[in-house]
Amino acid sequence: MDLLQGVLHDQAQFQRLVILVLLVLAVTSVVGVVFVARAPEIVSIVTAVRGKA
């Protein structure tokens, strides 16, 4: 029985890891899309800041 509980525990940890990875991927993809959508604004801001510096 201990072995079975150990396996179930490992599976639970593995599922948590998978969920965490999926969350990270989702967040990074959303950030990437927003960054690409806002790229012209970001570039103009950066160039303005560099022009002042």
mmCIF file of C-alpha atoms in Angstrom:
data_model
loop_
_atom_site.group_PDB
_atom_site.id
_atom_site.type_symbol
_atom_site.label_atom_id
_atom_site.label_comp_id
_atom_site.label_asym_id
_atom_site.label_seq_id
_atom_site.Cartn_x
_atom_site.Cartn_y
_atom_site.Cartn_z
ATOM 1 C CA MET A 1 0.000 0.000 0.000
ATOM 2 C CA ASP A 2 2.856 2.395 0.745
ATOM 3 C CA LEU A 3 4.159 1.938 -2.804
ATOM 4 C CA LEU A 4 0.739 2.782 -4.261
ATOM 5 C CA GLN A 5 0.474 5.912 -2.108
ATOM 6 C CA GLY A 6 3.989 6.915 -3.197
ATOM 7 C CA VAL A 7 3.059 6.524 -6.862
ATOM 8 C CA LEU A 8 -0.130 8.559 -6.384
ATOM 9 C CA HIS A 9 1.859 11.248 -4.584
ATOM 10 C CA ASP A 10 4.387 11.377 -7.430
ATOM 11 C CA GLN A 11 1.556 11.649 -9.955
ATOM 12 C CA ALA A 12 0.031 14.540 -8.002
ATOM 13 C CA GLN A 13 3.387 16.343 -7.966
ATOM 14 C CA PHE A 14 3.827 15.632 -11.689
ATOM 15 C CA GLN A 15 0.363 17.042 -12.431
ATOM 16 C CA ARG A 16 1.221 20.183 -10.443
ATOM 17 C CA LEU A 17 4.431 20.527 -12.446
ATOM 18 C CA VAL A 18 2.557 20.124 -15.747
ATOM 19 C CA ILE A 19 -0.046 22.710 -14.699
ATOM 20 C CA LEU A 20 2.718 25.099 -13.646
ATOM 21 C CA VAL A 21 4.517 24.665 -16.987
ATOM 22 C CA LEU A 22 1.268 25.224 -18.910
ATOM 23 C CA LEU A 23 0.566 28.375 -16.880
ATOM 24 C CA VAL A 24 4.057 29.710 -17.572
ATOM 25 C CA LEU A 25 3.684 28.970 -21.294
ATOM 26 C CA ALA A 26 0.273 30.672 -21.391
ATOM 27 C CA VAL A 27 1.596 33.760 -19.599
ATOM 28 C CA THR A 28 4.695 34.010 -21.807
ATOM 29 C CA SER A 29 2.620 33.632 -24.979
ATOM 30 C CA VAL A 30 0.194 36.345 -23.838
ATOM 31 C CA VAL A 31 3.092 38.639 -22.928
ATOM 32 C CA GLY A 32 4.690 37.888 -26.310
ATOM 33 C CA VAL A 33 1.490 38.742 -28.188
ATOM 34 C CA VAL A 34 1.066 41.980 -26.221
ATOM 35 C CA PHE A 35 4.730 42.853 -26.761
ATOM 36 C CA VAL A 36 4.458 42.278 -30.528
ATOM 37 C CA ALA A 37 1.212 44.263 -30.677
ATOM 38 C CA ARG A 38 2.819 47.148 -28.745
ATOM 39 C CA ALA A 39 6.270 46.851 -30.368
ATOM 40 C CA PRO A 40 6.044 50.138 -32.339
ATOM 41 C CA GLU A 41 5.066 52.043 -29.175
ATOM 42 C CA ILE A 42 7.821 50.387 -27.152
ATOM 43 C CA VAL A 43 10.409 51.134 -29.848
ATOM 44 C CA SER A 44 9.364 54.773 -30.054
ATOM 45 C CA ILE A 45 9.518 55.116 -26.253
ATOM 46 C CA VAL A 46 12.971 53.506 -26.140
ATOM 47 C CA THR A 47 14.287 55.701 -28.935
ATOM 48 C CA ALA A 48 12.855 58.793 -27.226
ATOM 49 C CA VAL A 49 14.542 57.845 -23.951
ATOM 50 C CA ARG A 50 17.828 57.170 -25.751
ATOM 51 C CA GLY A 51 17.548 60.483 -27.568
ATOM 52 C CA LYS A 52 17.242 62.299 -24.227
ATOM 53 C CA ALA A 53 20.113 60.330 -22.638
#
